[in-house]
Tab-separated table of C-alpha atoms and ligand atoms in Angstrom:
chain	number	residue	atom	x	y	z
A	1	UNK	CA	123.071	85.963	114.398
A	2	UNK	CA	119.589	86.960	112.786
A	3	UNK	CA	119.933	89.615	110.049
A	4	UNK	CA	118.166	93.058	111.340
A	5	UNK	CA	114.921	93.862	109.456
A	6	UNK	CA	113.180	97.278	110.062
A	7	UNK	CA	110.139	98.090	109.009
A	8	UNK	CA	108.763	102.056	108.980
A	9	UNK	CA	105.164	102.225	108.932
A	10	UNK	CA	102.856	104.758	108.130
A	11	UNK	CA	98.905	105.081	108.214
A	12	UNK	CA	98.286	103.147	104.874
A	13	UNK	CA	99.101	99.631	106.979
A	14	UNK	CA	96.198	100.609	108.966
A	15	UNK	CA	94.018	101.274	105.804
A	16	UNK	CA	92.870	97.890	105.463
A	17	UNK	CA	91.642	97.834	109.261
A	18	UNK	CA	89.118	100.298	107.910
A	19	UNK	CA	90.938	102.972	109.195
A	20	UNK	CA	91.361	106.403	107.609
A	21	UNK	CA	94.972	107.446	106.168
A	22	UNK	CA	95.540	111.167	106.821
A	23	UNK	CA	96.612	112.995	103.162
A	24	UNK	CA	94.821	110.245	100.990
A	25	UNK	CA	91.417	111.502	99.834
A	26	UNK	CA	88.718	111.363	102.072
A	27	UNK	CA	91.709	111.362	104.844
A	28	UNK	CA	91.409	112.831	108.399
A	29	UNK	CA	93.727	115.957	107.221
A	30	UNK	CA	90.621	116.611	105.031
A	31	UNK	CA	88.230	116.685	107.876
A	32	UNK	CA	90.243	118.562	110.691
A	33	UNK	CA	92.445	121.570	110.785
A	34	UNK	CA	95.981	120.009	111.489
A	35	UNK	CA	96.117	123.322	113.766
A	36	UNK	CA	93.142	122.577	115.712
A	37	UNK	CA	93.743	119.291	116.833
A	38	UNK	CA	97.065	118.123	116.748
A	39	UNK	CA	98.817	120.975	117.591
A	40	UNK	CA	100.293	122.707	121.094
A	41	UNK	CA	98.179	126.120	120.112
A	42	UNK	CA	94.873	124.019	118.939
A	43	UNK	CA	95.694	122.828	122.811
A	44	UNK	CA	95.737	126.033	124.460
A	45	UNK	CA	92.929	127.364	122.463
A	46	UNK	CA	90.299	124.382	122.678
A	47	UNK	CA	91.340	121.390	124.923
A	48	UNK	CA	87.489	120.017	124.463
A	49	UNK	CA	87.815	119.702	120.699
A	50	UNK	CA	91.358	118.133	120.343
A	51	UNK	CA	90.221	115.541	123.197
A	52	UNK	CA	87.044	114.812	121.522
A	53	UNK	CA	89.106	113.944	118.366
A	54	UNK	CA	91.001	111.775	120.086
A	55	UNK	CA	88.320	110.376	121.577
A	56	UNK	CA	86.365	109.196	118.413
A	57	UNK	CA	89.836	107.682	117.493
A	58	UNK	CA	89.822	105.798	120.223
A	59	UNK	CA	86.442	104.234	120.026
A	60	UNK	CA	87.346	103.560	116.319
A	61	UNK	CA	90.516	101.886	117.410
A	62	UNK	CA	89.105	99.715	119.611
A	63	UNK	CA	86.589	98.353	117.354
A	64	UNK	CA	89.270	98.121	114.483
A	65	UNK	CA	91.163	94.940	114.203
A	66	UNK	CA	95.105	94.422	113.163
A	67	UNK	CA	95.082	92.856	108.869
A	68	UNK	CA	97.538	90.513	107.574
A	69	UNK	CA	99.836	93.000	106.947
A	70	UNK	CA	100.498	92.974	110.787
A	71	UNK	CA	100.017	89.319	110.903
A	72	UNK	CA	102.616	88.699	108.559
A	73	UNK	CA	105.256	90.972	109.547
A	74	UNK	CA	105.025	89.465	113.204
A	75	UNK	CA	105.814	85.993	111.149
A	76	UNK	CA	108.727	87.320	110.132
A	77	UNK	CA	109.896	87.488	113.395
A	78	UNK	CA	110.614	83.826	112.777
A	79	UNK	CA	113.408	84.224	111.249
A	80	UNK	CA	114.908	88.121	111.609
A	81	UNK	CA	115.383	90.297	114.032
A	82	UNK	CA	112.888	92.549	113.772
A	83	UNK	CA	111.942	95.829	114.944
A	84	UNK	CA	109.044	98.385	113.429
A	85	UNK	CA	109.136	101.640	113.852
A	86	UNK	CA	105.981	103.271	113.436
A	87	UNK	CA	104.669	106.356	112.786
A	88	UNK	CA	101.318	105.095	113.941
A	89	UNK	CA	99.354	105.621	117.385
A	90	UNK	CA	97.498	102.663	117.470
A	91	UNK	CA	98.146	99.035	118.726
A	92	UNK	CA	97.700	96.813	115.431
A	93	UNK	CA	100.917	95.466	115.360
A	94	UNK	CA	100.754	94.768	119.150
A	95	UNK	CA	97.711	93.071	118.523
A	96	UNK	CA	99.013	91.318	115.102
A	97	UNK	CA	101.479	89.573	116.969
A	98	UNK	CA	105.061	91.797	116.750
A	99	UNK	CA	107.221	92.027	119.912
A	100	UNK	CA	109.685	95.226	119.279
A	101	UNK	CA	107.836	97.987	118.313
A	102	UNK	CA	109.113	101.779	118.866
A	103	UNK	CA	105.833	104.596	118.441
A	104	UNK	CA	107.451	107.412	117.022
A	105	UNK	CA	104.547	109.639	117.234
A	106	UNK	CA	102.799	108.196	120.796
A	107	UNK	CA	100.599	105.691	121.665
A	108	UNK	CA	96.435	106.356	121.459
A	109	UNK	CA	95.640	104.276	124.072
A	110	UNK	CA	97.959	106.152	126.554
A	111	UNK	CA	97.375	109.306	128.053
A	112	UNK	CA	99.571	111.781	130.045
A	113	UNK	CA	100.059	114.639	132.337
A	114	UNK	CA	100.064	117.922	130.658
A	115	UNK	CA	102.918	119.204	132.293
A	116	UNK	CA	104.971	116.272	133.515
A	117	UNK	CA	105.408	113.806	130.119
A	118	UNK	CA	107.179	110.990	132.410
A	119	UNK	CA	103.592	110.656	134.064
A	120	UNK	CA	101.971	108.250	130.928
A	121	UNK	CA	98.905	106.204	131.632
A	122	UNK	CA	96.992	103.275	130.248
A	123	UNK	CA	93.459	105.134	128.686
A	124	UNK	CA	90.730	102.896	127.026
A	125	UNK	CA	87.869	105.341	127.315
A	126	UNK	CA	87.525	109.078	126.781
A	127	UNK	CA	89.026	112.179	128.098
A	128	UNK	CA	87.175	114.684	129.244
A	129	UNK	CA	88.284	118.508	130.332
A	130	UNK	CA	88.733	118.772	133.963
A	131	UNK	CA	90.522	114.984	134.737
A	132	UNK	CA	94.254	115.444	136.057
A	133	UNK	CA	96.903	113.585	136.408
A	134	UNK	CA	98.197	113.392	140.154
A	135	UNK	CA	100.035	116.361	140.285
A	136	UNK	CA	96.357	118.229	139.536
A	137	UNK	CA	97.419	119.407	135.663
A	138	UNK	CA	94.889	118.310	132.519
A	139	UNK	CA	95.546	114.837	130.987
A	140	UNK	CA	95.903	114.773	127.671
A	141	UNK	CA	96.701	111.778	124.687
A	142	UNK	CA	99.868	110.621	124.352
A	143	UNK	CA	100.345	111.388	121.367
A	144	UNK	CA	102.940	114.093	119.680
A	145	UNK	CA	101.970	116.369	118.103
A	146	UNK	CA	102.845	118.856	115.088
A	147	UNK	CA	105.838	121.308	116.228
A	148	UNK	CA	106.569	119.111	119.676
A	149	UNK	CA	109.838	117.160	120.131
A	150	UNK	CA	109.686	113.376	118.910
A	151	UNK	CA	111.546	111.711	122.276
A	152	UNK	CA	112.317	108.256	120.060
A	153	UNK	CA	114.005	109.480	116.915
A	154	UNK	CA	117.543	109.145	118.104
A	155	UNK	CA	116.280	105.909	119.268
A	156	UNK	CA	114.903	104.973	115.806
A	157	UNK	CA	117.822	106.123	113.915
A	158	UNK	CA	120.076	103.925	115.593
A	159	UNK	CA	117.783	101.045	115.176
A	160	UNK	CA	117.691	102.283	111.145
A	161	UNK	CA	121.490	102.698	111.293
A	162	UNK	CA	122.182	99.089	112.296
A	163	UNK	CA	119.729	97.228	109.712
A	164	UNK	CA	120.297	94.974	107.343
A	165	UNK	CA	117.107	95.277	105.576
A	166	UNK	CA	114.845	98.312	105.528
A	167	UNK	CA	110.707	98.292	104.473
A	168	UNK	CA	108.564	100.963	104.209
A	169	UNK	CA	104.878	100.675	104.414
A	170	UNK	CA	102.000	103.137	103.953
A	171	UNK	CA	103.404	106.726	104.374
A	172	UNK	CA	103.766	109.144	102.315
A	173	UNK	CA	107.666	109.999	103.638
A	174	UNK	CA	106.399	113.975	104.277
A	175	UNK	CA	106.472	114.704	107.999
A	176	UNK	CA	109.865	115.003	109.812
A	177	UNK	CA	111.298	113.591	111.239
A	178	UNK	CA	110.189	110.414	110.688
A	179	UNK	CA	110.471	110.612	107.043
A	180	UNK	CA	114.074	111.622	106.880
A	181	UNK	CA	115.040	107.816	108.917
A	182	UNK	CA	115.435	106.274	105.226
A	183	UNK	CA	118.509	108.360	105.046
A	184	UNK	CA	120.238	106.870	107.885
A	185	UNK	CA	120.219	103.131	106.029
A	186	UNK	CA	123.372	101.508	105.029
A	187	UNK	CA	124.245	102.332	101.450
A	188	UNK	CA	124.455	98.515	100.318
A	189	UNK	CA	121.519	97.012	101.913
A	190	UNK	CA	118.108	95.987	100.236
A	191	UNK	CA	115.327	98.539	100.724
A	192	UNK	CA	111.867	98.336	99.634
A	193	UNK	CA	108.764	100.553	99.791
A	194	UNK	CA	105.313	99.008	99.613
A	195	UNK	CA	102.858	101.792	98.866
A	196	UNK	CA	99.712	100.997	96.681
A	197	UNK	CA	99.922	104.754	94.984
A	198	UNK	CA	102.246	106.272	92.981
A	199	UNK	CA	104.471	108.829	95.089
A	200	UNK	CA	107.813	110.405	94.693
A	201	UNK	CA	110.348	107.593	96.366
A	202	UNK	CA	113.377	108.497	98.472
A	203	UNK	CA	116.273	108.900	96.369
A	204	UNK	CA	117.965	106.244	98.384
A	205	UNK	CA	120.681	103.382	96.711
A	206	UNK	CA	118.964	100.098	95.839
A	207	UNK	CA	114.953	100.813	96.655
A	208	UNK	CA	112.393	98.493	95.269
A	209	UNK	CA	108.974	99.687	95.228
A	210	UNK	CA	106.291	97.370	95.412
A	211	UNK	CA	103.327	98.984	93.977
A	212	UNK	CA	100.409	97.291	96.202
A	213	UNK	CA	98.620	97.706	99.146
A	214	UNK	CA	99.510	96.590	102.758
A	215	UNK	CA	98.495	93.226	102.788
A	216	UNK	CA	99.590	91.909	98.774
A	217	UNK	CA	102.820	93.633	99.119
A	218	UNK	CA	103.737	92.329	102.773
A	219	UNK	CA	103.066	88.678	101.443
A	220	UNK	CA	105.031	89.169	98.076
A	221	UNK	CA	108.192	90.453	100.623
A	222	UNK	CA	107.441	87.296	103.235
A	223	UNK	CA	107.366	84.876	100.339
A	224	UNK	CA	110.986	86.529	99.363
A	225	UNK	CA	112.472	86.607	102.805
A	226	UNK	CA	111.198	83.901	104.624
A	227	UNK	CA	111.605	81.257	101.246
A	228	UNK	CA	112.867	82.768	99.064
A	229	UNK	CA	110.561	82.155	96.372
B	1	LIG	N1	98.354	99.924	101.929
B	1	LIG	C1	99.545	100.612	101.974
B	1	LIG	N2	99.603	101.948	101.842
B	1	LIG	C2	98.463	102.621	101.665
B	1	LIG	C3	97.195	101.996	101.623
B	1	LIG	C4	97.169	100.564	101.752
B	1	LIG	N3	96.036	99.847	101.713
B	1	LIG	N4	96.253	102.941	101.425
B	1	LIG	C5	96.907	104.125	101.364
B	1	LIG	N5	98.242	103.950	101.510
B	1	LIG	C6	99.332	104.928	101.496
B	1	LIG	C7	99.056	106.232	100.783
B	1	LIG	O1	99.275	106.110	99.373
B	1	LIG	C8	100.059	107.174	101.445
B	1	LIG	O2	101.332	107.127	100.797
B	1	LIG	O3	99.595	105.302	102.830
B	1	LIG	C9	100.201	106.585	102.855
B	1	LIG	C10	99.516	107.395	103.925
B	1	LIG	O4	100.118	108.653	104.057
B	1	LIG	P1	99.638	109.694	105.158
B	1	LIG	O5	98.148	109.764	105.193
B	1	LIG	O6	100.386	110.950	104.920
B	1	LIG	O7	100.091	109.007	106.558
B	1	LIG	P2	101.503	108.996	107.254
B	1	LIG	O8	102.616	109.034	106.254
B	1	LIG	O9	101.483	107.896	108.245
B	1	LIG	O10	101.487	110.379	108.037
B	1	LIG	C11	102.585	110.725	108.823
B	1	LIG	O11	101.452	112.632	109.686
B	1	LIG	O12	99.422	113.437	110.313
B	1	LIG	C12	100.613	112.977	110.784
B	1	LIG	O13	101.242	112.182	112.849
B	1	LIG	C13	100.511	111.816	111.711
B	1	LIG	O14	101.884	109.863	111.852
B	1	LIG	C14	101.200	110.707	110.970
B	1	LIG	C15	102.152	111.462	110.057
């Protein structure tokens, strides 16, 4: 049986697409009011702005392309069993080649009905105010938001729970409850967290950190786990 790798992901993996991180600086959290657009109330009070955010993401998305970071976890796939769990809304490492991915935090390319979330839709171009789902209620992104429910974090911390090898990549561990997963590892297994700035780590048994960005510290892991060199 393959050993089980997972690998929690943050925004930094998506850095190197050219895409921005959210607390770096010069992040999106520096540009928007977390409250304004990624919240139920910045909903209720302005659906045209938090749509038009989205929408800009989208367009950026889709002219953004997955970096060998993504590439090179999908190799790894070679020889683990791999799942990633991201905390990311985009489709890099569906595009970068990895098969078992779980979106904590929704997908941007997905879009759903405002008041029934099992009606999800594929959504390459914008939303605007005024188009419904179906049922005749406002679509919005699929995407959660601050203060909402996160359906796939029992999900994930079973998949955590059962690993044999953790990595962490690009996040800086502070929104729940994503960041609180690393707590669910096994005690003996090998963790490591690639992150190219200095941050406080988990206080979790037997963490490496690999001080580099995405794409040097995924190939220093590969050349480690897939021959051991
Ligand atoms: N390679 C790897 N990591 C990088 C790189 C890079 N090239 N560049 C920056 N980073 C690191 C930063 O040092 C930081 O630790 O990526 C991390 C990004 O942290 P955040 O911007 O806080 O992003 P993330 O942890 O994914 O945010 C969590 O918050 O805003 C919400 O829902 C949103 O999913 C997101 C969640």
């Amino acid at each position: 049986m393959k050993q089980k790798i997972t690998v929690l992901t943050g925004a930094g993996i998506s850095a190197e697409s050219g895409i921005k991180t959210f607390r770096d600086s010069g992040g999106l959290w520096e540009e928007h009011r977390i409250e304004d657009v990624a919240s139920p109330e910045g909903w209720a009070r302005n659906k045209e702005l938090v749509l038009n955010f989205y929408n800009q993401r989208r367009k950026q998305l889709l002219e953004s392309k997955p970096n060998r970071a993504h590439f090179r976890l999908a190799d790894l796939e070679e020889k683990f069993d791999v799942t990633i769990v991201t905390q990311n809304v985009y489709d890099l490492h569906e595009r970068g080649g990895s098969t078992n991915i779980v979106h904590l935090h929704g997908e941007l390319l997905k879009m759903r009905s405002s008041l029934d979330g099992s009606l999800v839709y594929d959504c390459t171009t914008d939303i605007h105010v005024g188009d419904k789902c179906p049922k005749g209620s406002q679509l919005r992104p699929n995407i959660v938001w601050f203060g909402e429910a996160v359906p796939e974090i029992e999900n994930a911390i079973e998949i955590v729970r059962q690993s044999d090898i953790l990595i962490v990549i690009g996040t800086s561990l502070v929104v729940y409850p994503a960041a609180g997963l690393v707590n669910y590892t096994r005690y003996e297994i090998p963790k490591w967290l690639i992150d190219p700035n200095d941050m406080p780590l988990p206080r979790i048994p037997n963490l490496k950190f690999v001080n580099e960005k995405a794409t040097v510290g995924v190939d220093y892991l590969i050349n480690i786990l897939l021959y051991n060199v």
